[in-house]
Amino acid sequence: MLIGPVFTRELVLSPRRTKTYVARVAYGLALLVLMSTAWLVLTGTQLVGDIGDLARFGMSLFQLLAPLQLAVASFFSALLAASAVAQEKDRQTLVLLLLTKLTNSELVLGKLLASLLHVFMLLATGLPVFMLSLLFGGVSLSQIGRVYAVTVAAVLVCGSLGSTIALWREKTYQTLAATLLVLVLWLAAGRMLAAGFFGESWAGLSCDIWAAMLSPWEAVIEATRPYIDANPALGLLGTPVHGFIVVSVVLTVVLNGSAIALVRYWNPSRHAQTFRREDETWRRASIWGAEYDLAQEKQQAAQGPLVAAAGGGAAGGSNASRAQQITKSRPVWDNPVIWREMRTWAYGRKMLAIRLAYLLLFGLAAGSLWWQASRGQPITRASAASILAPVFLMSLALINAQAVTSLTSERDARALDLLLVSDLTPKEIVYGKLGGVLYNTKEMVLLPMFLCGYLWWIKALSLENLIYMLGGLAVLDAFVAMLGVHAGMNYANSRTAIATSLGTVFFLFLGVATCMWMMIVFSGSFEAQLQPFLAFMVGGGVGLYVALGARNPSTAIGLASFLCPFATFYAITSLFLNQTLGVFLVIAASYGFTTAAMLVPAIYEFDVATGRTTAGE
């Protein structure tokens, strides 16, 4: 057996799943479509006259595919590793694994490598496509080897990070949010280091070299260069790429070593142990619809049977005696779902740490804007986008993660079944969840809007464009929140629901960034690019329809799935042409319609959406 039975089981079962082969084919086709689209954009707007033009195209294409594959592999390695362990915790099966003869290393490394197996298969699928870039010229085998070495090292670090945080934290949302925040802060710190935000050099090495050694994004950019000379100051490391691989190995060993050493200390958690010890007390308290004062009850129990008997004789078992033991209950609102989301620690007290980490990311972005403004540097559209984009993406991802885990956690804990048999209406459940999501993520909703307001205050953004940005952010926040609820209701498997929901947000953002990069690099004529990007948009529509409507298809979801890619393409071209009103109107109409297409079935076809009945019943 390889690294224990957990990994061996996944190795045996993975080839039997249809989705394994579907994922490979879809990933390979996506890379080929992207390559074909780039070629059509080039030949449709420019003249390819000699071998040098082909070589420049091959180099530009390689520099597009390498960071793109790194982003996909790093995101899904962290997501799959974290969700694999979180699902075991939600279903309370991790404790059963701890009771077996599995050693700590077999459990930790087995779960990690089993979740990364799919990512490594996708990397193997993409290798032939990268080899095709050799036919254009401008790319060597050593460049491909360096890129794949950096990608594999980043995958191991990101997967180890997600697995370790999932073993440490109790709640699924805490795990996903902490993992995503650490990854974004890691990448943001590397970009700020490369930009000279922390100085020009450290310990005799330029900050560019330090950034390439510490950040996967900067390392893969360095790996795509045709020639990388060894730096004498690095000694045996030779190049920054080698330094990043060494740093990644150290981080992987430290993360997994910590998880192996502490997995039985972290699990079962102290919260779960306390809950089991007090389970009988809370069960008796729930009969009266109120909460016992546990400290008072323990004190009375410690005073002995004489005091208890005296108290019983004085009160005679009356309601007054019971009232002394029961504290005043909190009033519940008419909608108990949103009351629980807003008035209790439904997602754990460690949510404060998540908010502090997000505030750190917000502080870095705000500090970067202030730093540029104070130095008199003009804040252009490109510089502002490079600072705001990570904050916007992180905000949308955290809102979406909160929404999807608000349902998957209850489904795994068998609490969703209790809601479905209660007298709560579908509107109360759906609107209660949405309201709770937006309340718990209010920092992620409001702080990006505050950054937009700061740009307007320093005259880097007009009032008109400020209104468009605030309106667009509000529409996207509602879209990702409803997307999370929609995925949590439609997918019975929590891991599938989380991957589908967060993956949709990630690919929408990545698709927009890829299209914009291709438009800038390969062409300057934005009006004539509809035909080259047609296959790209159709493929995006198919993927969006599979994610949103494969289980419960509808005409509205089908229309919205194919409308969003075309609308997004129109918004990108309008943005380059400075037609900001068109960008806002198209984004608001398309993603607002998609939100309604998911919201209406969730309310009026609630039984079908949650899987209690099929559409034909």
Coordinates of C-alpha atoms in Angstrom, one line a residue:
M1 CA 0.0 0.0 0.0
L2 CA 1.2 3.5 -0.9
I3 CA 1.2 5.9 2.1
G4 CA -1.6 4.0 3.8
P5 CA -5.0 2.7 2.9
V6 CA -6.6 6.1 2.6
F7 CA -4.6 7.0 -0.4
T8 CA -4.7 3.5 -1.8
R9 CA -8.5 3.5 -1.7
E10 CA -8.6 6.8 -3.7
L11 CA -6.0 5.4 -6.2
V12 CA -8.2 2.4 -6.8
L13 CA -11.6 4.1 -7.0
S14 CA -10.6 7.2 -9.0
P15 CA -10.3 5.4 -12.4
R16 CA -13.8 4.0 -11.8
R17 CA -15.4 7.4 -11.7
T18 CA -16.8 9.0 -14.8
K19 CA -16.1 12.5 -13.6
T20 CA -12.4 11.7 -13.5
Y21 CA -12.3 11.3 -17.3
V22 CA -14.7 14.2 -17.9
A23 CA -12.4 16.5 -15.9
R24 CA -9.4 15.4 -17.9
V25 CA -11.1 15.9 -21.2
A26 CA -12.6 19.3 -20.2
Y27 CA -9.2 20.6 -19.0
G28 CA -7.4 19.5 -22.1
L29 CA -10.0 20.9 -24.4
A30 CA -10.0 24.2 -22.4
L31 CA -6.3 24.6 -23.0
L32 CA -6.7 23.8 -26.7
V33 CA -9.6 26.2 -27.1
L34 CA -7.6 28.9 -25.3
M35 CA -4.6 28.3 -27.7
S36 CA -6.9 28.3 -30.7
T37 CA -8.6 31.5 -29.6
A38 CA -5.2 33.2 -29.1
W39 CA -4.1 32.2 -32.6
L40 CA -7.4 33.4 -34.2
V41 CA -7.0 36.7 -32.4
L42 CA -3.5 37.1 -33.6
T43 CA -4.1 36.1 -37.2
G44 CA -7.4 38.1 -37.4
T45 CA -5.9 41.4 -36.3
Q46 CA -2.2 41.1 -37.2
L47 CA 0.0 39.9 -40.1
V48 CA 2.1 36.8 -39.3
G49 CA 4.9 37.0 -41.9
D50 CA 7.9 35.0 -40.7
I51 CA 9.3 32.6 -38.1
G52 CA 10.0 35.4 -35.7
D53 CA 6.3 36.3 -35.4
L54 CA 5.5 32.6 -34.7
A55 CA 8.2 32.5 -32.0
R56 CA 6.9 35.7 -30.4
F57 CA 3.4 34.2 -30.4
G58 CA 4.7 30.9 -28.9
M59 CA 6.4 32.8 -26.1
S60 CA 3.4 35.0 -25.4
L61 CA 1.1 31.9 -25.3
F62 CA 3.5 30.1 -23.0
Q63 CA 3.6 33.1 -20.6
L64 CA -0.3 33.0 -20.6
L65 CA -0.7 29.3 -20.0
A66 CA 1.9 28.9 -17.3
P67 CA 0.5 31.4 -14.8
L68 CA -3.0 30.2 -15.7
Q69 CA -2.3 26.6 -14.9
L70 CA -0.5 27.6 -11.7
A71 CA -3.6 29.6 -10.6
V72 CA -6.0 26.7 -11.3
A73 CA -3.7 24.0 -9.7
S74 CA -3.0 26.1 -6.6
F75 CA -6.6 27.0 -6.0
F76 CA -8.1 23.6 -6.5
S77 CA -5.3 21.8 -4.5
A78 CA -6.0 24.0 -1.5
L79 CA -9.8 23.8 -2.0
L80 CA -9.9 20.0 -2.4
A81 CA -7.5 19.2 0.4
A82 CA -9.4 21.5 2.8
S83 CA -12.9 20.4 1.8
A84 CA -11.9 16.7 2.0
V85 CA -11.0 16.9 5.7
A86 CA -13.8 19.4 6.5
Q87 CA -16.3 17.0 5.1
E88 CA -15.0 14.2 7.3
K89 CA -15.4 16.5 10.3
D90 CA -18.9 17.6 9.4
R91 CA -20.0 14.0 9.0
Q92 CA -18.2 13.1 12.2
T93 CA -16.3 10.3 10.4
L94 CA -12.8 11.7 11.2
V95 CA -13.2 10.5 14.7
L96 CA -13.9 7.0 13.4
L97 CA -10.6 7.1 11.4
L98 CA -8.8 8.2 14.5
L99 CA -10.1 5.0 16.2
T100 CA -8.6 2.7 13.6
K101 CA -5.0 1.5 13.4
L102 CA -4.1 4.2 11.0
T103 CA -1.0 6.1 12.1
N104 CA -0.9 9.9 12.1
S105 CA 1.2 10.0 9.0
E106 CA -1.0 7.6 7.1
L107 CA -4.0 9.6 8.0
V108 CA -2.6 13.1 7.2
L109 CA -0.5 12.2 4.2
G110 CA -3.1 9.8 2.9
K111 CA -5.9 12.4 2.9
L112 CA -3.6 15.0 1.4
L113 CA -2.3 12.9 -1.5
A114 CA -5.7 11.5 -2.2
S115 CA -7.1 15.0 -2.6
L116 CA -4.2 16.1 -4.8
L117 CA -4.4 13.1 -7.0
H118 CA -6.9 14.8 -9.3
V119 CA -4.8 17.9 -9.6
F120 CA -1.7 15.9 -10.6
M121 CA -3.8 14.1 -13.2
L122 CA -4.8 17.5 -14.7
L123 CA -1.2 18.6 -14.7
A124 CA -0.3 15.5 -16.7
T125 CA -3.2 16.2 -19.1
G126 CA -1.9 19.7 -19.8
L127 CA 1.7 18.6 -20.5
P128 CA 1.1 17.6 -24.1
V129 CA -0.6 21.0 -24.7
F130 CA 2.4 22.8 -23.3
M131 CA 4.6 20.6 -25.6
L132 CA 2.7 21.9 -28.6
S133 CA 4.0 25.4 -27.8
L134 CA 7.4 24.1 -28.8
L135 CA 6.2 23.9 -32.4
F136 CA 5.8 27.7 -32.6
G137 CA 9.3 28.4 -31.3
G138 CA 10.4 30.8 -28.6
V139 CA 10.0 28.1 -25.9
S140 CA 12.5 25.5 -24.8
L141 CA 12.1 22.2 -22.8
S142 CA 14.0 23.7 -19.9
Q143 CA 11.3 26.4 -19.6
I144 CA 8.5 23.9 -19.5
G145 CA 10.5 21.8 -17.0
R146 CA 11.0 24.8 -14.7
V147 CA 7.3 25.8 -15.0
Y148 CA 6.1 22.4 -14.0
A149 CA 8.6 22.1 -11.2
V150 CA 7.3 25.4 -9.7
T151 CA 3.7 24.4 -10.3
V152 CA 4.1 21.0 -8.5
A153 CA 5.9 22.6 -5.6
A154 CA 3.1 25.2 -5.3
V155 CA 0.5 22.5 -5.4
L156 CA 2.2 20.6 -2.5
V157 CA 2.4 23.8 -0.4
C158 CA -1.2 24.9 -1.1
G159 CA -2.6 21.4 -0.5
S160 CA -0.7 21.0 2.7
L161 CA -1.9 24.4 3.9
G162 CA -5.5 23.5 3.2
S163 CA -5.2 20.1 4.9
T164 CA -3.5 21.4 8.0
I165 CA -6.0 24.3 8.5
A166 CA -8.9 21.8 8.0
L167 CA -7.4 19.5 10.7
W168 CA -6.9 22.4 13.0
R169 CA -10.2 24.3 12.6
E170 CA -13.7 22.9 13.5
K171 CA -16.0 24.8 11.1
T172 CA -16.0 24.4 7.3
Y173 CA -16.3 28.1 6.7
Q174 CA -13.4 28.8 9.0
T175 CA -11.3 26.3 7.1
L176 CA -12.1 27.7 3.6
A177 CA -11.9 31.3 4.6
A178 CA -8.6 30.9 6.4
T179 CA -7.1 28.9 3.5
L180 CA -8.2 31.5 0.9
L181 CA -7.0 34.4 3.0
V182 CA -3.6 32.9 3.6
L183 CA -3.2 32.2 -0.1
V184 CA -4.2 35.7 -1.2
L185 CA -2.1 37.4 1.5
W186 CA 0.9 35.2 0.4
L187 CA 0.5 36.3 -3.3
A188 CA -0.2 39.9 -2.3
A189 CA 2.9 40.1 -0.2
G190 CA 5.0 38.6 -3.0
R191 CA 3.7 41.2 -5.5
M192 CA 4.3 44.1 -3.0
L193 CA 7.8 42.8 -2.4
A194 CA 8.5 42.6 -6.1
A195 CA 7.1 46.2 -6.6
G196 CA 9.6 47.6 -4.0
F197 CA 7.0 48.3 -1.3
F198 CA 9.4 47.0 1.4
G199 CA 12.6 48.4 0.0
E200 CA 15.0 47.7 -2.9
S201 CA 17.1 44.9 -1.5
W202 CA 17.5 42.6 1.5
A203 CA 20.7 40.9 2.7
G204 CA 22.5 41.8 -0.5
L205 CA 19.7 40.4 -2.8
S206 CA 17.3 42.5 -4.7
C207 CA 13.6 42.3 -3.8
D208 CA 12.8 40.8 -7.2
I209 CA 14.9 37.7 -6.3
W210 CA 13.3 37.5 -2.9
A211 CA 9.9 37.7 -4.4
A212 CA 10.7 34.9 -6.9
M213 CA 12.0 32.7 -4.1
L214 CA 9.0 33.3 -1.8
S215 CA 5.9 33.7 -4.1
P216 CA 4.6 31.1 -6.5
W217 CA 3.3 33.7 -8.9
E218 CA 6.6 35.5 -9.1
A219 CA 8.5 32.2 -9.4
V220 CA 6.4 31.0 -12.3
I221 CA 6.9 34.3 -14.1
E222 CA 10.7 33.9 -13.5
A223 CA 10.5 30.3 -14.8
T224 CA 9.0 31.3 -18.1
R225 CA 12.0 33.5 -19.1
P226 CA 14.2 32.0 -21.8
Y227 CA 17.4 32.2 -19.8
I228 CA 18.0 32.4 -16.1
D229 CA 21.5 33.0 -15.0
A230 CA 22.8 31.6 -11.7
N231 CA 23.2 34.3 -9.0
P232 CA 26.5 33.9 -7.1
A233 CA 24.9 35.4 -4.0
L234 CA 22.5 32.5 -3.8
G235 CA 25.3 29.9 -3.5
L236 CA 24.2 26.3 -4.0
L237 CA 20.6 27.4 -4.8
G238 CA 21.8 28.9 -8.1
T239 CA 18.6 30.6 -9.3
P240 CA 15.5 32.0 -7.7
V241 CA 13.5 29.2 -9.2
H242 CA 15.6 26.6 -7.3
G243 CA 15.2 28.8 -4.2
F244 CA 11.4 28.7 -4.5
I245 CA 11.5 24.9 -4.8
V246 CA 13.6 24.6 -1.6
V247 CA 11.3 27.0 0.2
S248 CA 8.3 25.0 -0.9
V249 CA 9.8 21.8 0.3
V250 CA 10.5 23.3 3.7
L251 CA 7.0 24.7 4.0
T252 CA 5.4 21.4 3.0
V253 CA 7.5 19.5 5.6
V254 CA 6.7 22.0 8.3
L255 CA 2.9 22.1 7.6
N256 CA 2.6 18.3 7.3
G257 CA 4.9 17.7 10.3
S258 CA 2.8 19.9 12.4
A259 CA -0.4 18.2 11.3
I260 CA 1.0 14.7 11.9
A261 CA 2.2 15.7 15.4
L262 CA -1.0 17.5 16.5
V263 CA -3.8 15.7 14.6
R264 CA -4.9 13.8 17.7
Y265 CA -4.6 16.8 19.9
W266 CA -6.8 18.9 17.6
N267 CA -9.3 16.2 17.0
P268 CA -11.8 15.7 18.5
S269 CA -11.9 19.4 19.3
R270 CA -12.5 20.7 22.8
H271 CA -15.8 22.1 21.6
A272 CA -17.0 18.7 20.6
Q273 CA -15.8 17.2 23.9
T274 CA -17.6 19.8 25.9
F275 CA -20.7 19.4 23.9
R276 CA -20.8 15.7 24.5
R277 CA -20.2 16.1 28.3
E278 CA -23.1 18.6 28.5
D279 CA -25.3 16.9 26.0
E280 CA -27.7 15.6 28.6
T281 CA -27.9 18.9 30.4
W282 CA -28.8 20.8 27.2
R283 CA -31.3 18.1 26.2
R284 CA -33.2 18.6 29.5
A285 CA -32.9 22.4 29.0
S286 CA -34.4 22.2 25.6
I287 CA -37.6 20.6 27.0
W288 CA -38.5 23.8 28.7
G289 CA -37.5 26.0 25.7
A290 CA -34.9 27.8 27.8
E291 CA -31.2 27.6 28.7
Y292 CA -29.9 26.3 32.1
D293 CA -27.3 28.2 33.9
L294 CA -24.7 25.5 33.8
A295 CA -22.4 27.1 36.4
Q296 CA -25.3 27.3 38.9
E297 CA -26.4 23.7 38.2
K298 CA -22.9 22.4 38.8
Q299 CA -22.6 24.4 42.0
Q300 CA -25.9 23.0 43.3
A301 CA -24.8 19.5 42.4
A302 CA -21.6 20.0 44.4
Q303 CA -23.4 21.1 47.5
G304 CA -24.7 17.6 48.1
P305 CA -28.0 15.9 48.5
L306 CA -28.9 17.6 51.7
V307 CA -29.1 21.1 50.1
A308 CA -30.8 19.7 47.1
A309 CA -33.4 18.0 49.3
A310 CA -33.9 21.1 51.3
G311 CA -34.4 23.1 48.2
G312 CA -36.9 20.5 46.9
G313 CA -38.9 20.6 50.2
A314 CA -39.1 24.3 50.3
A315 CA -40.2 24.7 46.7
G316 CA -42.2 21.5 46.6
G317 CA -41.3 21.0 43.0
S318 CA -43.1 24.2 42.1
N319 CA -42.4 26.3 39.1
A320 CA -40.6 28.8 41.3
S321 CA -37.9 26.3 42.0
R322 CA -37.5 25.5 38.4
A323 CA -37.4 29.2 37.6
Q324 CA -34.4 29.6 39.9
Q325 CA -32.5 27.1 37.8
I326 CA -33.4 28.4 34.4
T327 CA -32.1 31.7 33.1
K328 CA -34.2 34.1 31.1
S329 CA -34.5 32.8 27.5
R330 CA -33.7 35.1 24.6
P331 CA -36.6 36.1 22.4
V332 CA -36.5 34.6 18.9
W333 CA -37.6 36.6 15.9
D334 CA -40.4 35.6 13.6
N335 CA -37.9 34.1 11.2
P336 CA -35.7 31.8 13.4
V337 CA -33.3 31.1 10.5
I338 CA -32.0 34.6 10.2
W339 CA -32.1 35.0 14.0
R340 CA -29.8 32.1 14.3
E341 CA -27.5 33.4 11.6
M342 CA -27.3 36.9 13.1
R343 CA -27.7 36.5 16.8
T344 CA -25.6 33.3 17.6
W345 CA -22.1 32.0 16.9
A346 CA -23.4 29.6 14.3
Y347 CA -20.1 29.4 12.6
G348 CA -17.8 29.5 15.6
R349 CA -16.1 32.2 17.6
K350 CA -13.0 32.0 15.4
M351 CA -14.9 34.1 12.8
L352 CA -13.3 37.1 14.5
A353 CA -9.9 35.8 13.3
I354 CA -11.2 35.5 9.8
R355 CA -12.4 39.1 9.9
L356 CA -9.1 40.3 11.3
A357 CA -7.2 38.5 8.5
Y358 CA -9.5 40.2 5.9
L359 CA -8.9 43.5 7.6
L360 CA -5.2 42.9 7.1
L361 CA -5.7 42.3 3.4
F362 CA -7.9 45.4 3.2
G363 CA -5.2 47.4 5.1
L364 CA -2.5 46.3 2.6
A365 CA -4.7 47.4 -0.4
A366 CA -5.6 50.7 1.2
G367 CA -1.9 51.3 2.2
S368 CA -0.8 50.6 -1.3
L369 CA -3.2 53.1 -2.7
W370 CA -2.2 55.7 -0.1
W371 CA 1.5 55.0 -0.7
Q372 CA 1.1 55.7 -4.5
A373 CA -1.0 58.8 -3.8
S374 CA 1.5 60.2 -1.2
R375 CA 4.5 59.7 -3.6
G376 CA 2.7 61.7 -6.3
Q377 CA 2.5 58.7 -8.6
P378 CA -0.6 58.7 -10.9
I379 CA -3.1 56.0 -10.1
T380 CA -3.9 54.6 -13.5
R381 CA -6.6 52.0 -14.3
A382 CA -4.0 49.2 -14.5
S383 CA -2.3 50.1 -11.2
A384 CA -5.7 50.4 -9.4
A385 CA -6.9 47.1 -10.8
S386 CA -3.8 45.3 -9.7
I387 CA -4.5 46.5 -6.1
L388 CA -8.2 46.2 -6.0
A389 CA -8.6 42.9 -7.9
P390 CA -7.3 40.6 -5.1
V391 CA -9.6 42.4 -2.6
F392 CA -12.6 42.1 -4.9
L393 CA -11.9 38.4 -5.6
M394 CA -11.3 37.6 -1.9
S395 CA -14.6 39.4 -1.0
L396 CA -16.6 37.5 -3.5
A397 CA -15.0 34.2 -2.6
L398 CA -15.6 34.6 1.1
I399 CA -19.3 35.6 0.6
N400 CA -19.8 32.6 -1.7
A401 CA -18.0 30.3 0.8
Q402 CA -20.2 31.6 3.6
A403 CA -23.3 31.0 1.6
V404 CA -22.5 27.4 0.4
T405 CA -21.3 26.2 3.8
S406 CA -24.4 27.7 5.6
L407 CA -26.3 24.8 3.9
T408 CA -23.7 22.1 3.5
S409 CA -22.8 22.2 7.2
E410 CA -26.4 21.8 8.2
R411 CA -26.9 19.0 5.7
D412 CA -23.9 17.0 7.0
A413 CA -25.0 17.6 10.6
R414 CA -28.6 16.3 9.7
A415 CA -30.0 19.7 10.8
L416 CA -31.3 20.5 7.3
D417 CA -33.8 17.7 7.5
L418 CA -35.2 19.2 10.7
L419 CA -35.7 22.5 8.9
L420 CA -37.5 20.8 6.0
V421 CA -40.0 19.1 8.3
S422 CA -40.8 22.3 10.3
D423 CA -43.5 24.8 9.6
L424 CA -40.9 27.2 8.1
T425 CA -41.8 28.4 4.6
P426 CA -39.3 28.3 1.7
K427 CA -39.1 32.1 1.7
E428 CA -38.2 32.1 5.4
I429 CA -35.4 29.6 4.8
V430 CA -33.9 31.1 1.7
Y431 CA -34.2 34.7 2.7
G432 CA -33.0 33.8 6.2
K433 CA -29.9 32.2 4.8
L434 CA -29.2 35.1 2.3
G435 CA -29.7 37.7 5.0
G436 CA -27.4 35.8 7.4
V437 CA -24.8 35.5 4.8
L438 CA -24.7 39.2 3.9
Y439 CA -24.8 40.1 7.6
N440 CA -21.9 37.8 8.6
T441 CA -19.8 39.0 5.6
K442 CA -20.7 42.7 6.0
E443 CA -17.0 43.6 6.1
M444 CA -16.5 41.9 2.7
V445 CA -19.4 43.8 1.3
L446 CA -18.7 47.3 2.6
L447 CA -14.9 47.6 2.6
P448 CA -14.3 47.1 -1.1
M449 CA -16.9 49.8 -1.7
F450 CA -15.0 52.0 0.8
L451 CA -11.8 51.6 -1.4
C452 CA -13.8 52.7 -4.4
G453 CA -14.9 55.8 -2.4
Y454 CA -11.3 56.5 -1.5
L455 CA -10.3 56.5 -5.2
W456 CA -13.1 59.0 -5.9
W457 CA -11.9 61.1 -2.9
I458 CA -8.4 61.4 -4.3
K459 CA -9.8 62.3 -7.8
A460 CA -8.6 59.0 -9.3
L461 CA -12.3 58.1 -10.1
S462 CA -15.1 60.2 -11.3
L463 CA -18.4 60.3 -9.5
E464 CA -20.2 58.7 -12.4
N465 CA -17.8 55.7 -12.4
L466 CA -18.0 55.5 -8.6
I467 CA -21.8 55.0 -8.9
Y468 CA -21.2 52.3 -11.6
M469 CA -18.6 50.5 -9.5
L470 CA -20.8 50.5 -6.3
G471 CA -23.8 49.2 -8.2
G472 CA -21.8 46.5 -10.0
L473 CA -20.3 45.3 -6.7
A474 CA -23.7 45.1 -5.1
V475 CA -25.0 43.0 -8.0
L476 CA -22.0 40.7 -7.9
D477 CA -22.3 40.3 -4.1
A478 CA -25.9 39.2 -4.5
F479 CA -25.0 36.9 -7.3
V480 CA -22.3 35.0 -5.4
A481 CA -24.4 34.8 -2.3
M482 CA -27.3 33.3 -4.3
L483 CA -24.9 31.0 -6.1
G484 CA -23.7 29.5 -2.9
V485 CA -27.2 28.9 -1.6
H486 CA -28.2 27.4 -5.0
A487 CA -25.2 25.0 -4.9
G488 CA -25.8 24.1 -1.3
M489 CA -29.4 23.2 -2.0
N490 CA -28.8 21.3 -5.3
Y491 CA -25.8 19.1 -4.4
A492 CA -26.2 16.5 -1.7
N493 CA -22.4 16.0 -1.5
S494 CA -20.8 18.9 0.4
R495 CA -17.4 18.6 -1.3
T496 CA -19.1 18.8 -4.7
A497 CA -21.2 21.7 -3.7
I498 CA -18.3 23.7 -2.3
A499 CA -16.1 22.9 -5.3
T500 CA -18.9 23.8 -7.8
S501 CA -19.8 27.1 -6.0
L502 CA -16.3 28.4 -5.4
G503 CA -15.0 27.0 -8.7
T504 CA -17.7 28.9 -10.6
V505 CA -16.6 32.2 -8.9
F506 CA -12.9 31.4 -9.6
F507 CA -13.4 30.6 -13.2
L508 CA -15.6 33.6 -13.9
F509 CA -12.8 35.9 -12.5
L510 CA -10.1 33.9 -14.2
G511 CA -11.9 34.0 -17.5
V512 CA -12.3 37.7 -17.4
A513 CA -8.6 38.2 -16.5
T514 CA -7.5 35.8 -19.3
C515 CA -9.7 37.6 -22.0
M516 CA -8.3 41.0 -21.0
W517 CA -4.7 39.7 -21.1
M518 CA -5.2 38.2 -24.5
M519 CA -6.9 41.4 -25.9
I520 CA -4.0 43.5 -24.7
V521 CA -1.1 41.2 -25.8
F522 CA -2.4 39.9 -29.2
S523 CA -4.4 42.8 -30.5
G524 CA -5.5 46.4 -30.1
S525 CA -8.7 46.2 -32.2
F526 CA -11.4 45.2 -29.7
E527 CA -14.3 45.5 -32.0
A528 CA -13.2 42.7 -34.3
Q529 CA -12.7 40.0 -31.7
L530 CA -16.1 38.5 -31.3
Q531 CA -15.5 35.6 -33.8
P532 CA -12.1 34.5 -32.3
F533 CA -13.6 34.5 -28.8
L534 CA -16.8 32.8 -29.8
A535 CA -15.7 29.2 -28.9
F536 CA -14.3 30.5 -25.7
M537 CA -17.7 32.1 -24.7
V538 CA -19.7 29.0 -25.8
G539 CA -17.4 26.8 -23.7
G540 CA -17.9 29.1 -20.8
G541 CA -21.7 29.0 -21.2
V542 CA -21.6 25.1 -21.3
G543 CA -19.6 25.0 -18.1
L544 CA -21.8 27.5 -16.4
Y545 CA -24.9 25.6 -17.3
V546 CA -23.4 22.3 -16.1
A547 CA -22.6 24.0 -12.7
L548 CA -26.0 25.8 -12.3
G549 CA -28.6 23.7 -14.1
A550 CA -27.3 20.1 -14.6
R551 CA -29.3 18.7 -11.6
N552 CA -32.5 20.9 -12.0
P553 CA -32.5 22.4 -15.5
S554 CA -34.7 25.3 -16.4
T555 CA -35.1 27.6 -19.3
A556 CA -34.2 30.6 -17.3
I557 CA -30.9 29.1 -16.0
G558 CA -30.1 27.9 -19.5
L559 CA -30.6 31.3 -20.9
A560 CA -28.6 32.9 -18.1
S561 CA -25.7 30.5 -18.4
F562 CA -25.1 31.4 -22.1
L563 CA -26.0 35.0 -21.6
C564 CA -23.3 35.7 -18.9
P565 CA -20.2 34.9 -21.0
F566 CA -21.4 37.0 -24.0
A567 CA -22.4 39.8 -21.7
T568 CA -19.1 39.7 -19.9
F569 CA -17.2 39.8 -23.2
Y570 CA -19.2 42.9 -24.2
A571 CA -18.5 44.5 -20.8
I572 CA -14.7 43.9 -21.3
T573 CA -14.6 45.4 -24.8
S574 CA -16.7 48.3 -23.6
L575 CA -14.4 48.9 -20.7
F576 CA -11.4 49.1 -23.1
L577 CA -13.4 51.6 -25.2
N578 CA -14.2 53.7 -22.0
Q579 CA -17.9 53.0 -22.3
T580 CA -18.5 52.6 -18.6
L581 CA -22.2 53.0 -18.6
G582 CA -22.5 50.1 -21.0
V583 CA -20.3 48.0 -18.7
F584 CA -22.6 48.7 -15.7
L585 CA -25.9 48.1 -17.5
V586 CA -24.8 44.8 -19.0
I587 CA -23.3 43.5 -15.8
A588 CA -26.3 44.5 -13.8
A589 CA -28.8 43.0 -16.2
S590 CA -27.0 39.7 -16.9
Y591 CA -25.9 38.8 -13.4
G592 CA -29.1 40.2 -11.9
F593 CA -31.1 38.0 -14.2
T594 CA -28.9 35.0 -13.3
T595 CA -29.5 35.7 -9.6
A596 CA -33.2 35.8 -10.1
A597 CA -33.1 32.6 -12.2
M598 CA -31.6 30.8 -9.2
L599 CA -33.7 32.5 -6.6
V600 CA -37.1 31.9 -8.1
P601 CA -36.8 28.0 -8.2
A602 CA -35.3 28.0 -4.8
I603 CA -38.5 29.5 -3.4
Y604 CA -41.3 28.3 -5.6
E605 CA -39.8 24.8 -6.3
F606 CA -38.2 24.3 -2.9
D607 CA -38.8 20.6 -2.7
V608 CA -37.2 20.0 -6.1
A609 CA -34.3 22.3 -5.3
T610 CA -33.5 20.6 -2.1
G611 CA -33.8 17.1 -3.6
R612 CA -36.8 16.0 -1.6
T613 CA -38.8 15.3 -4.8
T614 CA -38.0 15.2 -8.5
A615 CA -39.3 17.5 -11.1
G616 CA -41.7 14.9 -12.5
E617 CA -43.4 14.1 -9.2

